């Protein structure tokens, strides 16, 4: 069993409400929101006002993936906009600021998560293991949807599951990038609890069936 978090990066931004209601109707668990600043990643997407607008039209948990430098500057505003999960990249600031940021996310009443780029080793997560409710393992370089799944990230996923062991056994593991009807299985086999899927979900001929496949 896994949760599916369709990424609205592949939605029709002129019809976001329609596409989010479609995620609800098809049985999606969360809505994954990719925030990019053009600095941490070479792309710019959406920000605080869009999260606030989405919050008004859905009761699904909003899984906000912050691909921005020094996210501590903005977590309060994203929390106030209605994010449920706030996920920061540990490469985006110093360890000291990252810890303070995770603390702040929790104090704001949100669930805290960290994300690891493909080149970031599992061991880099050690200082944060007790401070997060979820760890996101990127299986593409962050920045764009529709890239090829990096199967060589699976040992990192399994290693994180082992590392969480007695330290934080309830911590969820999330995979993001190139997850589709084939690659989802390897993620689950390696311990993933939450699967983000952008292009594969929005391109699926039968989205409800795709959701069930990923969840099952
Ligand atoms: C990429 C984003 C992903 C993206 C995934 O930087 O973090 O969430 O939407 O898209 P697919 O599933 O198409 O790889
Ligand atoms: Zn994402």
PDB file of C-alpha atoms and ligand atoms in Angstrom:
ATOM      1  CA  UNK A   1       0.000   0.000   0.000  1.00  0.00           C
ATOM      2  CA  UNK A   2       1.197   3.481  -0.848  1.00  0.00           C
ATOM      3  CA  UNK A   3      -0.183   6.987  -1.076  1.00  0.00           C
ATOM      4  CA  UNK A   4      -0.237   8.734  -4.440  1.00  0.00           C
ATOM      5  CA  UNK A   5       0.466  12.456  -4.615  1.00  0.00           C
ATOM      6  CA  UNK A   6      -0.226  13.704  -8.157  1.00  0.00           C
ATOM      7  CA  UNK A   7       1.976  16.677  -9.002  1.00  0.00           C
ATOM      8  CA  UNK A   8       0.124  19.641 -10.448  1.00  0.00           C
ATOM      9  CA  UNK A   9       3.291  20.647 -12.286  1.00  0.00           C
ATOM     10  CA  UNK A  10       1.839  18.600 -15.151  1.00  0.00           C
ATOM     11  CA  UNK A  11      -1.707  19.993 -14.746  1.00  0.00           C
ATOM     12  CA  UNK A  12      -3.282  22.624 -16.985  1.00  0.00           C
ATOM     13  CA  UNK A  13      -2.543  25.809 -15.011  1.00  0.00           C
ATOM     14  CA  UNK A  14      -5.459  27.555 -16.728  1.00  0.00           C
ATOM     15  CA  UNK A  15      -7.732  24.870 -15.295  1.00  0.00           C
ATOM     16  CA  UNK A  16      -6.151  24.092 -11.938  1.00  0.00           C
ATOM     17  CA  UNK A  17      -9.424  23.824 -10.035  1.00  0.00           C
ATOM     18  CA  UNK A  18     -10.776  21.344 -12.591  1.00  0.00           C
ATOM     19  CA  UNK A  19      -7.593  19.265 -12.476  1.00  0.00           C
ATOM     20  CA  UNK A  20      -7.476  19.238  -8.674  1.00  0.00           C
ATOM     21  CA  UNK A  21     -11.114  18.166  -8.439  1.00  0.00           C
ATOM     22  CA  UNK A  22     -10.217  15.486 -10.960  1.00  0.00           C
ATOM     23  CA  UNK A  23      -7.485  14.238  -8.576  1.00  0.00           C
ATOM     24  CA  UNK A  24     -10.141  13.996  -5.840  1.00  0.00           C
ATOM     25  CA  UNK A  25     -12.601  12.173  -8.095  1.00  0.00           C
ATOM     26  CA  UNK A  26      -9.945   9.688  -9.177  1.00  0.00           C
ATOM     27  CA  UNK A  27      -9.072   8.809  -5.577  1.00  0.00           C
ATOM     28  CA  UNK A  28      -5.741  10.653  -5.277  1.00  0.00           C
ATOM     29  CA  UNK A  29      -4.480  10.965  -1.702  1.00  0.00           C
ATOM     30  CA  UNK A  30      -2.529  14.241  -1.681  1.00  0.00           C
ATOM     31  CA  UNK A  31      -1.861  17.135  -4.038  1.00  0.00           C
ATOM     32  CA  UNK A  32       1.867  17.676  -4.669  1.00  0.00           C
ATOM     33  CA  UNK A  33       2.789  21.317  -5.302  1.00  0.00           C
ATOM     34  CA  UNK A  34       6.198  22.079  -6.842  1.00  0.00           C
ATOM     35  CA  UNK A  35       7.521  25.506  -5.900  1.00  0.00           C
ATOM     36  CA  UNK A  36      10.632  26.623  -7.826  1.00  0.00           C
ATOM     37  CA  UNK A  37      12.530  29.889  -7.554  1.00  0.00           C
ATOM     38  CA  UNK A  38      14.808  29.914 -10.594  1.00  0.00           C
ATOM     39  CA  UNK A  39      17.856  29.819  -8.279  1.00  0.00           C
ATOM     40  CA  UNK A  40      17.856  26.515  -6.459  1.00  0.00           C
ATOM     41  CA  UNK A  41      16.610  24.932  -9.691  1.00  0.00           C
ATOM     42  CA  UNK A  42      16.711  26.313 -13.239  1.00  0.00           C
ATOM     43  CA  UNK A  43      12.951  26.804 -13.493  1.00  0.00           C
ATOM     44  CA  UNK A  44      10.230  29.008 -12.003  1.00  0.00           C
ATOM     45  CA  UNK A  45       6.764  27.686 -11.222  1.00  0.00           C
ATOM     46  CA  UNK A  46       4.221  28.811  -8.644  1.00  0.00           C
ATOM     47  CA  UNK A  47       4.235  30.376  -5.203  1.00  0.00           C
ATOM     48  CA  UNK A  48       2.274  31.471  -2.170  1.00  0.00           C
ATOM     49  CA  UNK A  49      -0.854  32.983  -3.820  1.00  0.00           C
ATOM     50  CA  UNK A  50      -1.400  29.830  -5.858  1.00  0.00           C
ATOM     51  CA  UNK A  51      -1.113  27.613  -2.766  1.00  0.00           C
ATOM     52  CA  UNK A  52      -3.671  29.865  -1.059  1.00  0.00           C
ATOM     53  CA  UNK A  53      -6.014  29.571  -4.052  1.00  0.00           C
ATOM     54  CA  UNK A  54      -5.657  25.794  -4.226  1.00  0.00           C
ATOM     55  CA  UNK A  55      -6.382  25.546  -0.500  1.00  0.00           C
ATOM     56  CA  UNK A  56      -9.805  27.102  -1.103  1.00  0.00           C
ATOM     57  CA  UNK A  57     -10.860  24.424  -3.586  1.00  0.00           C
ATOM     58  CA  UNK A  58      -9.687  21.167  -2.012  1.00  0.00           C
ATOM     59  CA  UNK A  59      -9.654  19.360   1.298  1.00  0.00           C
ATOM     60  CA  UNK A  60      -6.866  17.024   0.177  1.00  0.00           C
ATOM     61  CA  UNK A  61      -3.543  17.416   2.008  1.00  0.00           C
ATOM     62  CA  UNK A  62      -1.257  19.871   0.196  1.00  0.00           C
ATOM     63  CA  UNK A  63       2.254  18.446  -0.087  1.00  0.00           C
ATOM     64  CA  UNK A  64       4.358  21.519  -0.821  1.00  0.00           C
ATOM     65  CA  UNK A  65       7.822  20.744  -2.238  1.00  0.00           C
ATOM     66  CA  UNK A  66       9.982  23.835  -1.860  1.00  0.00           C
ATOM     67  CA  UNK A  67      12.748  23.909  -4.444  1.00  0.00           C
ATOM     68  CA  UNK A  68      13.929  27.319  -3.275  1.00  0.00           C
ATOM     69  CA  UNK A  69      17.104  28.708  -1.743  1.00  0.00           C
ATOM     70  CA  UNK A  70      16.979  29.500   1.984  1.00  0.00           C
ATOM     71  CA  UNK A  71      13.408  28.284   2.464  1.00  0.00           C
ATOM     72  CA  UNK A  72      13.369  29.561   6.057  1.00  0.00           C
ATOM     73  CA  UNK A  73      12.541  32.968   4.551  1.00  0.00           C
ATOM     74  CA  UNK A  74       9.173  31.764   3.284  1.00  0.00           C
ATOM     75  CA  UNK A  75       7.830  28.846   5.354  1.00  0.00           C
ATOM     76  CA  UNK A  76       5.585  31.064   7.479  1.00  0.00           C
ATOM     77  CA  UNK A  77       3.827  32.395   4.398  1.00  0.00           C
ATOM     78  CA  UNK A  78       3.392  28.942   2.887  1.00  0.00           C
ATOM     79  CA  UNK A  79       1.995  27.674   6.193  1.00  0.00           C
ATOM     80  CA  UNK A  80      -0.445  30.562   6.362  1.00  0.00           C
ATOM     81  CA  UNK A  81      -1.444  29.876   2.755  1.00  0.00           C
ATOM     82  CA  UNK A  82      -2.634  26.431   3.833  1.00  0.00           C
ATOM     83  CA  UNK A  83       0.172  23.941   3.199  1.00  0.00           C
ATOM     84  CA  UNK A  84      -0.088  20.683   5.165  1.00  0.00           C
ATOM     85  CA  UNK A  85       3.398  19.391   4.399  1.00  0.00           C
ATOM     86  CA  UNK A  86       6.352  21.691   3.902  1.00  0.00           C
ATOM     87  CA  UNK A  87       9.337  19.961   2.378  1.00  0.00           C
ATOM     88  CA  UNK A  88      12.711  21.709   2.234  1.00  0.00           C
ATOM     89  CA  UNK A  89      15.817  20.646   0.340  1.00  0.00           C
ATOM     90  CA  UNK A  90      18.743  20.148   2.696  1.00  0.00           C
ATOM     91  CA  UNK A  91      21.080  21.437  -0.045  1.00  0.00           C
ATOM     92  CA  UNK A  92      19.282  24.798  -0.022  1.00  0.00           C
ATOM     93  CA  UNK A  93      20.783  26.218   3.192  1.00  0.00           C
ATOM     94  CA  UNK A  94      23.191  25.517   6.064  1.00  0.00           C
ATOM     95  CA  UNK A  95      22.499  22.630   8.479  1.00  0.00           C
ATOM     96  CA  UNK A  96      21.887  25.152  11.244  1.00  0.00           C
ATOM     97  CA  UNK A  97      19.283  27.028   9.218  1.00  0.00           C
ATOM     98  CA  UNK A  98      17.707  23.794   8.006  1.00  0.00           C
ATOM     99  CA  UNK A  99      17.205  22.615  11.591  1.00  0.00           C
ATOM    100  CA  UNK A 100      15.734  25.976  12.555  1.00  0.00           C
ATOM    101  CA  UNK A 101      13.488  25.831   9.512  1.00  0.00           C
ATOM    102  CA  UNK A 102      12.163  22.361  10.375  1.00  0.00           C
ATOM    103  CA  UNK A 103      11.520  23.561  13.922  1.00  0.00           C
ATOM    104  CA  UNK A 104       9.620  26.539  12.574  1.00  0.00           C
ATOM    105  CA  UNK A 105       7.550  24.407  10.185  1.00  0.00           C
ATOM    106  CA  UNK A 106       6.390  22.306  13.133  1.00  0.00           C
ATOM    107  CA  UNK A 107       5.739  25.344  15.306  1.00  0.00           C
ATOM    108  CA  UNK A 108       3.544  26.699  12.507  1.00  0.00           C
ATOM    109  CA  UNK A 109       1.428  23.550  12.709  1.00  0.00           C
ATOM    110  CA  UNK A 110       2.626  21.952   9.479  1.00  0.00           C
ATOM    111  CA  UNK A 111       4.253  18.599   8.925  1.00  0.00           C
ATOM    112  CA  UNK A 112       7.960  18.834   8.174  1.00  0.00           C
ATOM    113  CA  UNK A 113       9.858  17.021   5.436  1.00  0.00           C
ATOM    114  CA  UNK A 114      13.311  17.096   3.897  1.00  0.00           C
ATOM    115  CA  UNK A 115      14.236  16.382   0.288  1.00  0.00           C
ATOM    116  CA  UNK A 116      17.486  14.963  -1.098  1.00  0.00           C
ATOM    117  CA  UNK A 117      18.710  15.632  -4.630  1.00  0.00           C
ATOM    118  CA  UNK A 118      20.084  12.590  -6.494  1.00  0.00           C
ATOM    119  CA  UNK A 119      23.675  13.541  -5.702  1.00  0.00           C
ATOM    120  CA  UNK A 120      23.046  13.907  -1.960  1.00  0.00           C
ATOM    121  CA  UNK A 121      23.979  10.849   0.108  1.00  0.00           C
ATOM    122  CA  UNK A 122      21.573   9.283   2.592  1.00  0.00           C
ATOM    123  CA  UNK A 123      24.069  10.093   5.381  1.00  0.00           C
ATOM    124  CA  UNK A 124      23.492  13.817   4.798  1.00  0.00           C
ATOM    125  CA  UNK A 125      20.022  13.304   6.282  1.00  0.00           C
ATOM    126  CA  UNK A 126      21.363  12.094   9.646  1.00  0.00           C
ATOM    127  CA  UNK A 127      21.138  15.457  11.477  1.00  0.00           C
ATOM    128  CA  UNK A 128      17.465  15.770  10.537  1.00  0.00           C
ATOM    129  CA  UNK A 129      16.121  12.241  11.032  1.00  0.00           C
ATOM    130  CA  UNK A 130      14.283  13.027  14.251  1.00  0.00           C
ATOM    131  CA  UNK A 131      12.986  16.354  12.989  1.00  0.00           C
ATOM    132  CA  UNK A 132      10.989  15.235   9.998  1.00  0.00           C
ATOM    133  CA  UNK A 133       7.785  13.391   9.307  1.00  0.00           C
ATOM    134  CA  UNK A 134       8.874  12.498   5.786  1.00  0.00           C
ATOM    135  CA  UNK A 135      11.997  12.214   3.656  1.00  0.00           C
ATOM    136  CA  UNK A 136      11.703  12.836  -0.078  1.00  0.00           C
ATOM    137  CA  UNK A 137      14.171  11.027  -2.315  1.00  0.00           C
ATOM    138  CA  UNK A 138      14.418  12.691  -5.728  1.00  0.00           C
ATOM    139  CA  UNK A 139      14.645  10.209  -8.591  1.00  0.00           C
ATOM    140  CA  UNK A 140      15.316  12.977 -11.152  1.00  0.00           C
ATOM    141  CA  UNK A 141      17.266  16.227 -10.914  1.00  0.00           C
ATOM    142  CA  UNK A 142      14.686  18.664  -9.519  1.00  0.00           C
ATOM    143  CA  UNK A 143      13.369  21.319 -11.870  1.00  0.00           C
ATOM    144  CA  UNK A 144      11.231  19.683 -14.514  1.00  0.00           C
ATOM    145  CA  UNK A 145       8.528  17.078 -14.948  1.00  0.00           C
ATOM    146  CA  UNK A 146       8.705  14.278 -17.484  1.00  0.00           C
ATOM    147  CA  UNK A 147      12.284  13.137 -16.858  1.00  0.00           C
ATOM    148  CA  UNK A 148      13.579   9.589 -16.737  1.00  0.00           C
ATOM    149  CA  UNK A 149      13.370   7.694 -13.433  1.00  0.00           C
ATOM    150  CA  UNK A 150      16.763   7.077 -11.790  1.00  0.00           C
ATOM    151  CA  UNK A 151      16.541   3.477 -10.614  1.00  0.00           C
ATOM    152  CA  UNK A 152      19.970   3.809  -9.016  1.00  0.00           C
ATOM    153  CA  UNK A 153      18.361   5.847  -6.207  1.00  0.00           C
ATOM    154  CA  UNK A 154      16.622   2.723  -4.852  1.00  0.00           C
ATOM    155  CA  UNK A 155      19.524   1.661  -2.589  1.00  0.00           C
ATOM    156  CA  UNK A 156      19.432   5.154  -1.035  1.00  0.00           C
ATOM    157  CA  UNK A 157      15.754   4.725  -0.279  1.00  0.00           C
ATOM    158  CA  UNK A 158      16.339   1.350   1.361  1.00  0.00           C
ATOM    159  CA  UNK A 159      19.278   2.770   3.308  1.00  0.00           C
ATOM    160  CA  UNK A 160      17.153   5.634   4.649  1.00  0.00           C
ATOM    161  CA  UNK A 161      14.487   3.159   5.755  1.00  0.00           C
ATOM    162  CA  UNK A 162      17.161   1.254   7.694  1.00  0.00           C
ATOM    163  CA  UNK A 163      18.638   4.449   9.135  1.00  0.00           C
ATOM    164  CA  UNK A 164      15.212   5.583  10.359  1.00  0.00           C
ATOM    165  CA  UNK A 165      14.943   2.226  12.156  1.00  0.00           C
ATOM    166  CA  UNK A 166      14.468   2.952  15.842  1.00  0.00           C
ATOM    167  CA  UNK A 167      15.241   6.658  15.483  1.00  0.00           C
ATOM    168  CA  UNK A 168      12.004   7.650  13.738  1.00  0.00           C
ATOM    169  CA  UNK A 169      10.140   4.535  12.575  1.00  0.00           C
ATOM    170  CA  UNK A 170       6.975   6.464  11.711  1.00  0.00           C
ATOM    171  CA  UNK A 171       8.766   8.717   9.233  1.00  0.00           C
ATOM    172  CA  UNK A 172       7.365   8.404   5.702  1.00  0.00           C
ATOM    173  CA  UNK A 173       9.538   7.954   2.623  1.00  0.00           C
ATOM    174  CA  UNK A 174       8.465   9.740  -0.541  1.00  0.00           C
ATOM    175  CA  UNK A 175       9.763   9.335  -4.090  1.00  0.00           C
ATOM    176  CA  UNK A 176       9.507  12.082  -6.712  1.00  0.00           C
ATOM    177  CA  UNK A 177      10.501  11.982 -10.368  1.00  0.00           C
ATOM    178  CA  UNK A 178       9.690   9.625 -13.208  1.00  0.00           C
ATOM    179  CA  UNK A 179       7.281   7.475 -11.199  1.00  0.00           C
ATOM    180  CA  UNK A 180       4.962   5.614 -13.542  1.00  0.00           C
ATOM    181  CA  UNK A 181       3.077   2.353 -14.048  1.00  0.00           C
ATOM    182  CA  UNK A 182       6.380   0.450 -14.202  1.00  0.00           C
ATOM    183  CA  UNK A 183       8.788   2.285 -11.880  1.00  0.00           C
ATOM    184  CA  UNK A 184       6.377   2.507  -8.925  1.00  0.00           C
ATOM    185  CA  UNK A 185       7.035  -1.104  -8.021  1.00  0.00           C
ATOM    186  CA  UNK A 186      10.771  -0.626  -7.415  1.00  0.00           C
ATOM    187  CA  UNK A 187       9.973   2.349  -5.158  1.00  0.00           C
ATOM    188  CA  UNK A 188       7.592   0.314  -3.039  1.00  0.00           C
ATOM    189  CA  UNK A 189      10.000  -2.628  -2.927  1.00  0.00           C
ATOM    190  CA  UNK A 190      12.638  -0.257  -1.521  1.00  0.00           C
ATOM    191  CA  UNK A 191      10.355   1.134   1.184  1.00  0.00           C
ATOM    192  CA  UNK A 192       8.508   4.109  -0.322  1.00  0.00           C
ATOM    193  CA  UNK A 193       5.241   5.136   1.342  1.00  0.00           C
ATOM    194  CA  UNK A 194       4.295   8.096  -0.862  1.00  0.00           C
ATOM    195  CA  UNK A 195       4.706   8.265  -4.635  1.00  0.00           C
ATOM    196  CA  UNK A 196       4.637  11.593  -6.451  1.00  0.00           C
ATOM    197  CA  UNK A 197       3.578  11.346 -10.052  1.00  0.00           C
ATOM    198  CA  UNK A 198       3.202  14.214 -12.475  1.00  0.00           C
ATOM    199  CA  UNK A 199       3.307  13.390 -16.169  1.00  0.00           C
ATOM    200  CA  UNK A 200       2.350   9.718 -15.781  1.00  0.00           C
ATOM    201  CA  UNK A 201      -0.809  10.607 -13.831  1.00  0.00           C
ATOM    202  CA  UNK A 202      -1.923  13.386 -16.160  1.00  0.00           C
ATOM    203  CA  UNK A 203      -1.177  11.331 -19.286  1.00  0.00           C
ATOM    204  CA  UNK A 204      -2.911   8.168 -18.045  1.00  0.00           C
ATOM    205  CA  UNK A 205      -5.827   7.108 -20.250  1.00  0.00           C
ATOM    206  CA  UNK A 206      -7.675   5.908 -17.150  1.00  0.00           C
ATOM    207  CA  UNK A 207      -6.488   8.042 -14.235  1.00  0.00           C
ATOM    208  CA  UNK A 208      -8.617   6.271 -11.616  1.00  0.00           C
ATOM    209  CA  UNK A 209      -7.112   2.920 -12.619  1.00  0.00           C
ATOM    210  CA  UNK A 210      -3.635   4.465 -12.530  1.00  0.00           C
ATOM    211  CA  UNK A 211      -4.286   5.760  -9.005  1.00  0.00           C
ATOM    212  CA  UNK A 212      -5.372   2.295  -7.859  1.00  0.00           C
ATOM    213  CA  UNK A 213      -2.297   0.718  -9.443  1.00  0.00           C
ATOM    214  CA  UNK A 214       0.037   3.092  -7.608  1.00  0.00           C
ATOM    215  CA  UNK A 215      -1.819   2.707  -4.325  1.00  0.00           C
ATOM    216  CA  UNK A 216      -2.077  -1.080  -4.515  1.00  0.00           C
TER     217      UNK A 216
HETATM  218  C1  LIG B   1      10.461  17.801 -10.357  1.00  0.00           C
HETATM  219  C2  LIG B   1       9.280  17.845  -9.423  1.00  0.00           C
HETATM  220  C3  LIG B   1       8.340  16.724  -9.575  1.00  0.00           C
HETATM  221  C4  LIG B   1       7.685  16.594 -10.923  1.00  0.00           C
HETATM  222  C5  LIG B   1       7.532  15.130 -11.190  1.00  0.00           C
HETATM  223  O1  LIG B   1      11.428  18.688  -9.940  1.00  0.00           O
HETATM  224  O2  LIG B   1       9.710  17.878  -8.082  1.00  0.00           O
HETATM  225  O3  LIG B   1       7.349  16.733  -8.553  1.00  0.00           O
HETATM  226  O4  LIG B   1       6.416  17.185 -11.004  1.00  0.00           O
HETATM  227  O5  LIG B   1       7.082  14.959 -12.484  1.00  0.00           O
HETATM  228  P1  LIG B   1       7.196  13.556 -13.215  1.00  0.00           P
HETATM  229  O6  LIG B   1       6.319  12.598 -12.438  1.00  0.00           O
HETATM  230  O7  LIG B   1       6.683  13.845 -14.577  1.00  0.00           O
HETATM  231  O8  LIG B   1       8.633  13.153 -13.190  1.00  0.00           O
HETATM  232 ZN1  LIG B   2       8.131  17.598  -6.506  1.00  0.00          ZN
END
